[in-house]
mmCIF file of C-alpha atoms (C1' of nucleotides) in Angstrom:
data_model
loop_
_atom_site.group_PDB
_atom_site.id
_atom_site.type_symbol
_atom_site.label_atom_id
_atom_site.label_comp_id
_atom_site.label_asym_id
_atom_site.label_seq_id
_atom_site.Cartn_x
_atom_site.Cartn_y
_atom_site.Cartn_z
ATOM 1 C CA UNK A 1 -10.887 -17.623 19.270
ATOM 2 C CA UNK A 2 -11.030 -14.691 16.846
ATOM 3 C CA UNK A 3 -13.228 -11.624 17.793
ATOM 4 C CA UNK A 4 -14.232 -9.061 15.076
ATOM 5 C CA UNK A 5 -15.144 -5.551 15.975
ATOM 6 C CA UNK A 6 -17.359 -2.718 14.325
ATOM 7 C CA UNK A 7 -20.753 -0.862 14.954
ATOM 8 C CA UNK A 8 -21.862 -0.973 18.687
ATOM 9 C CA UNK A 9 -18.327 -3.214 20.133
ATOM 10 C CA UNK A 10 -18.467 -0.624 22.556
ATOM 11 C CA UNK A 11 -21.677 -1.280 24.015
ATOM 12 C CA UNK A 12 -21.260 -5.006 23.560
ATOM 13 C CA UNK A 13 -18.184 -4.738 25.883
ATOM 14 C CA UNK A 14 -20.554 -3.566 28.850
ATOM 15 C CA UNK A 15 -22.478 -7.026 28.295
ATOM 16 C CA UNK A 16 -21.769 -9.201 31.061
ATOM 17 C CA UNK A 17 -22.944 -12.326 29.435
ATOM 18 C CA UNK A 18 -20.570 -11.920 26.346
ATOM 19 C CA UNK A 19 -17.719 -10.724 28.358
ATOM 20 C CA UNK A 20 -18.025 -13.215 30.557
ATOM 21 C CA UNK A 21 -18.817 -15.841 27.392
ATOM 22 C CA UNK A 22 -15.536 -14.499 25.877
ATOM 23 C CA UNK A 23 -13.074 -14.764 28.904
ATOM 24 C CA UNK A 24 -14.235 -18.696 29.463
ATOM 25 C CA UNK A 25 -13.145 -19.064 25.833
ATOM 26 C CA UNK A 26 -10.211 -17.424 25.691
ATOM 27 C CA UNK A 27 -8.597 -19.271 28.864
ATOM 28 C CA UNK A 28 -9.403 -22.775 26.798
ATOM 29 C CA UNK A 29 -7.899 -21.357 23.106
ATOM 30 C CA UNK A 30 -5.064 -22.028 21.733
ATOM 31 C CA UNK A 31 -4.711 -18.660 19.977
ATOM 32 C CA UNK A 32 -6.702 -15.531 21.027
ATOM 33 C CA UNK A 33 -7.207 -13.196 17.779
ATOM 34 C CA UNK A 34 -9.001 -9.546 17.105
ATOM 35 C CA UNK A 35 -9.942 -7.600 14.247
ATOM 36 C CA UNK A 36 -9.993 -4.139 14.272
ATOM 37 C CA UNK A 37 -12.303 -2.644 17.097
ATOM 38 C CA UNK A 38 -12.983 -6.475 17.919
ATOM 39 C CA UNK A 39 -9.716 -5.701 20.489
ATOM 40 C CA UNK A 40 -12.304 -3.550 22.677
ATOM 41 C CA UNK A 41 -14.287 -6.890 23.927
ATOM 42 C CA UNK A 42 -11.102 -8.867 24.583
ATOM 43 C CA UNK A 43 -9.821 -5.824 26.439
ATOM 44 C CA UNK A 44 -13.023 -6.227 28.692
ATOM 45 C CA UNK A 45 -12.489 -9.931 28.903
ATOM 46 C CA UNK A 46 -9.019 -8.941 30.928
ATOM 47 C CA UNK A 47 -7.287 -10.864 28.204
ATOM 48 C CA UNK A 48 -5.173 -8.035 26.943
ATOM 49 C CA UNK A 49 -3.959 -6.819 30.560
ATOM 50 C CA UNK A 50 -0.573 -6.724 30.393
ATOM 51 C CA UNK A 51 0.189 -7.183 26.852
ATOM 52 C CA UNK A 52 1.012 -5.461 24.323
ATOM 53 C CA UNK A 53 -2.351 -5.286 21.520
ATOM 54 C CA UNK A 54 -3.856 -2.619 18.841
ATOM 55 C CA UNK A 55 -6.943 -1.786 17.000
ATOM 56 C CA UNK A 56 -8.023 0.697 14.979
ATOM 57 C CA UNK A 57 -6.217 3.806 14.845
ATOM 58 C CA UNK A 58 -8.959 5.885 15.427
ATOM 59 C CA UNK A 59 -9.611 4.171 18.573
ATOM 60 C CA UNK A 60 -6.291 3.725 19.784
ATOM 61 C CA UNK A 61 -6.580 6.604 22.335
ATOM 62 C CA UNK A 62 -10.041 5.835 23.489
ATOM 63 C CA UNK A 63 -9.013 1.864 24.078
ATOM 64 C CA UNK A 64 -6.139 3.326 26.218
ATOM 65 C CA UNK A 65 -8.097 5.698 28.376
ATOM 66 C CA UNK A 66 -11.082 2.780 28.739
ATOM 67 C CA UNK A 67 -8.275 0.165 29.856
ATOM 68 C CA UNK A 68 -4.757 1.376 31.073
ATOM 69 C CA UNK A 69 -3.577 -2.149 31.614
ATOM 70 C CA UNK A 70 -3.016 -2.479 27.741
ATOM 71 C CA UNK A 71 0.260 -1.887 26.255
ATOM 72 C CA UNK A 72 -1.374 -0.212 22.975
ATOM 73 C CA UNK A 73 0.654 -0.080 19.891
ATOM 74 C CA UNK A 74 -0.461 2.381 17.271
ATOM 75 C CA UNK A 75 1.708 1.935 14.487
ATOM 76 C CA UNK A 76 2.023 -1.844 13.681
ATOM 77 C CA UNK A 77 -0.552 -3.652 11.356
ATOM 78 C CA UNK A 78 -1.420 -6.166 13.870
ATOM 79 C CA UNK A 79 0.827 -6.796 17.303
ATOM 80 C CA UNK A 80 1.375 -10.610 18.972
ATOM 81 C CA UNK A 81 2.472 -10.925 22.740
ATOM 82 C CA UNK A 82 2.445 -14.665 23.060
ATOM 83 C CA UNK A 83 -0.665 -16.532 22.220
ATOM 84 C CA UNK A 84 -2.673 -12.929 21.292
ATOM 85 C CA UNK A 85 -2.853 -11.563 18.708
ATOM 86 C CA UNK A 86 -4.614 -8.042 17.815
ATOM 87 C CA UNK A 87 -4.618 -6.077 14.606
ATOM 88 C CA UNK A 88 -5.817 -2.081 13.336
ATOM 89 C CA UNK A 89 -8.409 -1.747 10.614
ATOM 90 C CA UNK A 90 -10.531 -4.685 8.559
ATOM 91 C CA UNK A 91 -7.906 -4.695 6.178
ATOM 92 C CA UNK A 92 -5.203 -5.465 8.757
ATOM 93 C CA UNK A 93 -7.132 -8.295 9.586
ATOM 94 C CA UNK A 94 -5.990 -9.912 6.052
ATOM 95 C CA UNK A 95 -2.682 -9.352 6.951
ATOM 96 C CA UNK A 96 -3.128 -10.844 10.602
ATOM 97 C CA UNK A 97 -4.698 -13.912 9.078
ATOM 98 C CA UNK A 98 -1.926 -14.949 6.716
ATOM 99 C CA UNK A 99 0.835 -14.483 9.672
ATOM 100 C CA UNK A 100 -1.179 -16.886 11.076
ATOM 101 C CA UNK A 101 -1.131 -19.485 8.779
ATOM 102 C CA UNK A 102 2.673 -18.762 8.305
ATOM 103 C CA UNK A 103 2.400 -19.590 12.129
ATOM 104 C CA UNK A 104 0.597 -23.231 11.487
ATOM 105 C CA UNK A 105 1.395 -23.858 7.666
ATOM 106 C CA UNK A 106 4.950 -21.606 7.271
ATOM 107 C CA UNK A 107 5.759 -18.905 5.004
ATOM 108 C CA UNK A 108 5.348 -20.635 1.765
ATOM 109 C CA UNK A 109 1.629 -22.030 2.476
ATOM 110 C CA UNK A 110 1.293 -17.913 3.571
ATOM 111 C CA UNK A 111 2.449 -16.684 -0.042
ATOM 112 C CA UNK A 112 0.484 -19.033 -1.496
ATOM 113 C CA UNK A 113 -2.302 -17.664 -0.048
ATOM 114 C CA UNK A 114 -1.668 -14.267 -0.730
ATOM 115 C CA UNK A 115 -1.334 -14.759 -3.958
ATOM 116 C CA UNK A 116 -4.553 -15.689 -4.337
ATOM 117 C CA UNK A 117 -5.789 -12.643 -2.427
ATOM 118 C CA UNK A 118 -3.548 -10.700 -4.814
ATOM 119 C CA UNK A 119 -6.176 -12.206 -7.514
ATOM 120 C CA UNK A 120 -9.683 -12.300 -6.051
ATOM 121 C CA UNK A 121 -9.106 -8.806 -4.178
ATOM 122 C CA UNK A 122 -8.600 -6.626 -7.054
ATOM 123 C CA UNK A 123 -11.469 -4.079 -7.385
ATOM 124 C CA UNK A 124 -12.426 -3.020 -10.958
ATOM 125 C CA UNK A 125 -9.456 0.490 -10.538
ATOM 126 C CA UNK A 126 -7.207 -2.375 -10.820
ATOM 127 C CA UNK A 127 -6.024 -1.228 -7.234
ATOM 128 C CA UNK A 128 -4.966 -4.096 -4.352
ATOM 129 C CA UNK A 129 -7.216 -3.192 -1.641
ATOM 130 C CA UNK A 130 -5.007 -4.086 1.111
ATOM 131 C CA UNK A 131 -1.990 -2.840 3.113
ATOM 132 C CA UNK A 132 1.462 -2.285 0.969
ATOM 133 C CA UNK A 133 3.328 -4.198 3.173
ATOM 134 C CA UNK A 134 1.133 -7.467 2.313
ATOM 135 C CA UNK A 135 1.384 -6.356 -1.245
ATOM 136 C CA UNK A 136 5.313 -6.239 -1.017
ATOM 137 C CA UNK A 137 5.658 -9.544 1.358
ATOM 138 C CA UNK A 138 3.737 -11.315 -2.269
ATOM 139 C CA UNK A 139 6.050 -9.879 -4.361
ATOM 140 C CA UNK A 140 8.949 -10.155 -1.968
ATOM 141 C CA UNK A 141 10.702 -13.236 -4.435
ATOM 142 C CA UNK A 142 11.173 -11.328 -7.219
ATOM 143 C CA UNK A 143 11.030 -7.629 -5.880
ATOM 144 C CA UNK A 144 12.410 -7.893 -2.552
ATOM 145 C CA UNK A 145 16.089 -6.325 -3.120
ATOM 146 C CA UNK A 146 14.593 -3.731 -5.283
ATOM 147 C CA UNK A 147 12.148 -2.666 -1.931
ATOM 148 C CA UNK A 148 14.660 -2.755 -0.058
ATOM 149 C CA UNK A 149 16.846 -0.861 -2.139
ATOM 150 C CA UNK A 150 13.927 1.879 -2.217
ATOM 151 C CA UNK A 151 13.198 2.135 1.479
ATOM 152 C CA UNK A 152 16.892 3.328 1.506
ATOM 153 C CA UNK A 153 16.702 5.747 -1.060
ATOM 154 C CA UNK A 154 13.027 6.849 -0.276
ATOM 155 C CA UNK A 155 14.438 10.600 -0.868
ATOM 156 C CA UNK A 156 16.090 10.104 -4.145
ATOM 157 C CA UNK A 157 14.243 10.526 -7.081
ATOM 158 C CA UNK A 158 12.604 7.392 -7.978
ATOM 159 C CA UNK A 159 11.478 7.726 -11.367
ATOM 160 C CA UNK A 160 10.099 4.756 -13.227
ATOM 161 C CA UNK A 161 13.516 4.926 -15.531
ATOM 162 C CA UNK A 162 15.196 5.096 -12.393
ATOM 163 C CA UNK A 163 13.357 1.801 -10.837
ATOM 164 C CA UNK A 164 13.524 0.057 -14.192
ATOM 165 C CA UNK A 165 17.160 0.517 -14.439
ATOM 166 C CA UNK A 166 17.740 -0.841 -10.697
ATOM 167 C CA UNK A 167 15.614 -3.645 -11.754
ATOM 168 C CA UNK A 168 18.110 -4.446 -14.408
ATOM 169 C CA UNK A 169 14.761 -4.430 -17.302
ATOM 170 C CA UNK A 170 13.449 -1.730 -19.386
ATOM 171 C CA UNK A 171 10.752 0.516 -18.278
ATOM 172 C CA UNK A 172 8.063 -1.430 -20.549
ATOM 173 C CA UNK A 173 8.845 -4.974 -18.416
ATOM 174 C CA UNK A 174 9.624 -3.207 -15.684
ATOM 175 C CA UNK A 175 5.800 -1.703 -15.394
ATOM 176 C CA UNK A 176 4.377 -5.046 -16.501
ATOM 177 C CA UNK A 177 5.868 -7.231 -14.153
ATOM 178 C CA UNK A 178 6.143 -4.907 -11.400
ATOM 179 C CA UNK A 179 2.343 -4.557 -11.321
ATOM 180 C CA UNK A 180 1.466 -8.251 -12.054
ATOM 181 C CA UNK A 181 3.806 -8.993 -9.065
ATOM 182 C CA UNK A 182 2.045 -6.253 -6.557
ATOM 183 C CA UNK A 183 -1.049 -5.504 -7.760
ATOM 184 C CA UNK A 184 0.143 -1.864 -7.495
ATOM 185 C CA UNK A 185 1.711 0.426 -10.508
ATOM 186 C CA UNK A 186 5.042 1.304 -9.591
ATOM 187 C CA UNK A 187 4.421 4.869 -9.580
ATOM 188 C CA UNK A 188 1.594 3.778 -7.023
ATOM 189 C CA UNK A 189 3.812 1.505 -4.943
ATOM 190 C CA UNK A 190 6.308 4.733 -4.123
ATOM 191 C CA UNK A 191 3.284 6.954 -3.200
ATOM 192 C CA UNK A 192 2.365 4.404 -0.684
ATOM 193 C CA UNK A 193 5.828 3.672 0.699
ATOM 194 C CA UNK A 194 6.436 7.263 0.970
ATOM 195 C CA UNK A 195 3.018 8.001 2.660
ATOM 196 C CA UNK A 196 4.075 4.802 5.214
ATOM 197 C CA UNK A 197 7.244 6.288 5.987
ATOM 198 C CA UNK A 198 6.182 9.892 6.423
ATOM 199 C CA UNK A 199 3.480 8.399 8.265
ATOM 200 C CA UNK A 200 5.355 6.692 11.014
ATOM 201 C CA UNK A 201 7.661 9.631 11.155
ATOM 202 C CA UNK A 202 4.746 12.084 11.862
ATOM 203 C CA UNK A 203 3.334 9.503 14.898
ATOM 204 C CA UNK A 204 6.622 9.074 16.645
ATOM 205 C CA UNK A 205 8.389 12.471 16.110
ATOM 206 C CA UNK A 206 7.337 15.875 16.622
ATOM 207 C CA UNK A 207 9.619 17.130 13.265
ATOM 208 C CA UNK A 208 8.351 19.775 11.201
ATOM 209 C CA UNK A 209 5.856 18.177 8.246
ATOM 210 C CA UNK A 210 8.067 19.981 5.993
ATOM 211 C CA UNK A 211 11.018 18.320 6.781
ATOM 212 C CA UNK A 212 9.232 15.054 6.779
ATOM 213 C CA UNK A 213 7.915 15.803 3.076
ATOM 214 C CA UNK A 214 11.109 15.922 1.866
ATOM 215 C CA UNK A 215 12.955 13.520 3.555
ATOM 216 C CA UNK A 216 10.539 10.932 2.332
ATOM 217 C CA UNK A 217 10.980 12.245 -1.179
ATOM 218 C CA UNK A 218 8.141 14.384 -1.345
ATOM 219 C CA UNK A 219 8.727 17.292 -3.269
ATOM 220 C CA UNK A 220 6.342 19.602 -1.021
ATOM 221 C CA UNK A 221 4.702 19.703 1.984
ATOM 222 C CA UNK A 222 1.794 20.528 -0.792
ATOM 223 C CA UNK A 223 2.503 16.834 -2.432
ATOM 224 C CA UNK A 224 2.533 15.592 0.579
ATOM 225 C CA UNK A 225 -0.580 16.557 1.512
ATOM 226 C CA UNK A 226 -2.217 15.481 -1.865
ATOM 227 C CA UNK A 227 -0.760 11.994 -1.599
ATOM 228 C CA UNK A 228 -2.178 11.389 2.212
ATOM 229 C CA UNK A 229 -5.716 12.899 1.470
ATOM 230 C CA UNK A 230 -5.828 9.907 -1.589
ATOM 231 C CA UNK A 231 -4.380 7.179 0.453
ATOM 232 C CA UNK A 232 -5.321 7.730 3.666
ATOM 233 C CA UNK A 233 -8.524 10.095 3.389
ATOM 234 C CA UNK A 234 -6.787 12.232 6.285
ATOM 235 C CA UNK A 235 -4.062 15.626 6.229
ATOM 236 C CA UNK A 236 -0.945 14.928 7.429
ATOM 237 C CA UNK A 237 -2.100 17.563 10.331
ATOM 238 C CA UNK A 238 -4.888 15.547 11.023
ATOM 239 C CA UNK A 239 -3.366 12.347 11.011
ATOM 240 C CA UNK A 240 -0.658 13.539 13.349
ATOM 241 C CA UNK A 241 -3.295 15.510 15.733
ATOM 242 C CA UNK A 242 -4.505 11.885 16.075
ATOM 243 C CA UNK A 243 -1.183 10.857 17.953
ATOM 244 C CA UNK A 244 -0.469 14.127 20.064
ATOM 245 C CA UNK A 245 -2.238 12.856 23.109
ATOM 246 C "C1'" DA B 1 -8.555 27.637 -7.568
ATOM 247 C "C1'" DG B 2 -6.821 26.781 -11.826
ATOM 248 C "C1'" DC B 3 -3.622 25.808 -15.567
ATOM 249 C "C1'" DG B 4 0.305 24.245 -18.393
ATOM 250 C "C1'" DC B 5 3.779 21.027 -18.577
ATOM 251 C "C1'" DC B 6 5.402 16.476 -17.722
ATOM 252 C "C1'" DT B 7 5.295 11.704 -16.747
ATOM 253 C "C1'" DA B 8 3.282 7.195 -15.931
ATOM 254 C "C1'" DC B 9 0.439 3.959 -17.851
ATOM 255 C "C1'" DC B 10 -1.131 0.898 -21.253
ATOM 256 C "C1'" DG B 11 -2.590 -0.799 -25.799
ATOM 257 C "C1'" DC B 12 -0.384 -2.013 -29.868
ATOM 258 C "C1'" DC B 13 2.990 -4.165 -32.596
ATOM 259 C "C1'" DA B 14 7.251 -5.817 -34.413
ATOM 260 C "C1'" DG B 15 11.033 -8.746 -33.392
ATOM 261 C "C1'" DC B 16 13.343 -12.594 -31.053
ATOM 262 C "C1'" DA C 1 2.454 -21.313 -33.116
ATOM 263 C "C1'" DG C 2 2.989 -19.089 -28.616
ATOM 264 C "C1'" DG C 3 5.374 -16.386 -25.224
ATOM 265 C "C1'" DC C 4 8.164 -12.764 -23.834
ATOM 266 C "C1'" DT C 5 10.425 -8.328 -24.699
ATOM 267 C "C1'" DG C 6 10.762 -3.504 -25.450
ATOM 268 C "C1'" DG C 7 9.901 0.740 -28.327
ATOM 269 C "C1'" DC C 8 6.172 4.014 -29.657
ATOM 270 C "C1'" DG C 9 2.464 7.108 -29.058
ATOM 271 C "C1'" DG C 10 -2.047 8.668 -27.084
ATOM 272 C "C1'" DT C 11 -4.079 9.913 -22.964
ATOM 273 C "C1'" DA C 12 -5.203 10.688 -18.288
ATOM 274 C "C1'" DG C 13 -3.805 12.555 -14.360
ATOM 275 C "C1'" DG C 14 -0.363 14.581 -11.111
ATOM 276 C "C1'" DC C 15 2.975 18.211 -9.924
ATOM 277 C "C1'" DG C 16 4.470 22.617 -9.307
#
DNA sequence: AGCGCCTACCGCCAGC
DNA sequence: AGGCTGGCGGTAGGCG
């Protein structure tokens, strides 16, 4: 059973009839599954009580306050507590429905997959429209020591000179392959994993944003700031205001 | 808010 | 031929 969220979930959660509809289902499925605000209805359904789920992180707070018996989990892409699975935004949703084919099909059937998202998702900027981590997970073959290599050193300078010399290439094959493997410009790639680290660190500590900037390599609070409003759309302040219940 | 400097990106091309 | 590599230079855009 996979429920999908958006415009008026709320008020469909106060229908008995779908509720209801929903619960019957979910007892008989194999695997429960929600997209985005779609975690609202099974939250109604009672199928979430007790287990750990998210949605959206706009609506994070409010599906805590509606139902206390969910464990929610604001950070993670998408959360699974036995046969349940719930993920944040739309886009999460991709990355929910490739873990579970790697469930049924294993991870190479997933990367295959993705790969093919990594083709037929590209918008005209040339930019992945998807989450970073399902970006790096595609490219983890031939990239994978070099991300991990750069979530160490997020606070180093991480020039493309710099990358393309880790990589063992120049910086001309370096860029080509790089973005043919991710979908992402390298240059891109850092922003992103910086903006996902600062990001988690701004949710689950209460350390000064400055600090934060630089210890995930930003050179200001001021860059900072730039880099969040164009991949997230929200200030760091903002974004953190959203976690300071 | 704006500006000058710097770098990443990418098309092009020669060489292997 | 056909593919891959890597240096060069123009340009757009980001950083401070």
């Amino acid at each position: 059973l996979l429920v999908a969220g958006g415009e008026g979930v709320e008020a469909a959660a106060e229908d008995p009839v779908l509720i209801d509809w929903v619960r019957q289902r979910a007892s008989r499925a194999r695997r429960v599954a929600s997209v985005c605000t779609g975690a609202f209805l099974l939250a109604a359904a009672g199928v979430l009580d007790g287990r750990r789920a998210t949605t959206h992180w706009m609506y994070c707070a409010r599906l805590a306050q509606s139902f206390p018996a969910v464990r929610i989990e604001p950070d993670p892409i998408f959360v699974c507590d036995g046969p349940v699975w719930t993920s944040a935004g739309v886009t999460a949703g991709i990355d929910l429905a490739l873990a579970l084919v790697e469930e049924d099909l294993g991870r190479s059937v997933a990367l295959a997959v993705a790969r093919y998202l990594v083709v037929f998702l590209k918008r005209p900027g040339g930019q992945a429209q998807f989450s970073t981590t399902l970006a790096l997970q595609v490219a983890e073959d031939k990239f994978g020591a070099l991300h991990d290599w750069i979530n160490g050193h997020l606070d180093n300078e991480l020039s493309l000179s710099i990358l393309a010399d880790q990589a063992g290439m120049s910086e001309r094959s370096f860029s080509r392959h790089y973005a043919e493997a991710t979908g992402q410009t390298p240059a891109r790639a850092i922003e992103r994993l910086r903006v996902e680290a600062a990001r988690r660190m701004l949710s689950e500590r209460r350390t000064p944003v400055k600090r934060i900037a630089r210890s995930c390599g930003f050179g200001s609070e001021e860059t900072m700031r730039r880099s969040f409003l164009r991949v997230l759309a929200v200030t760091p302040q903002d974004y953190r205001s959203r976690f300071t219940f």
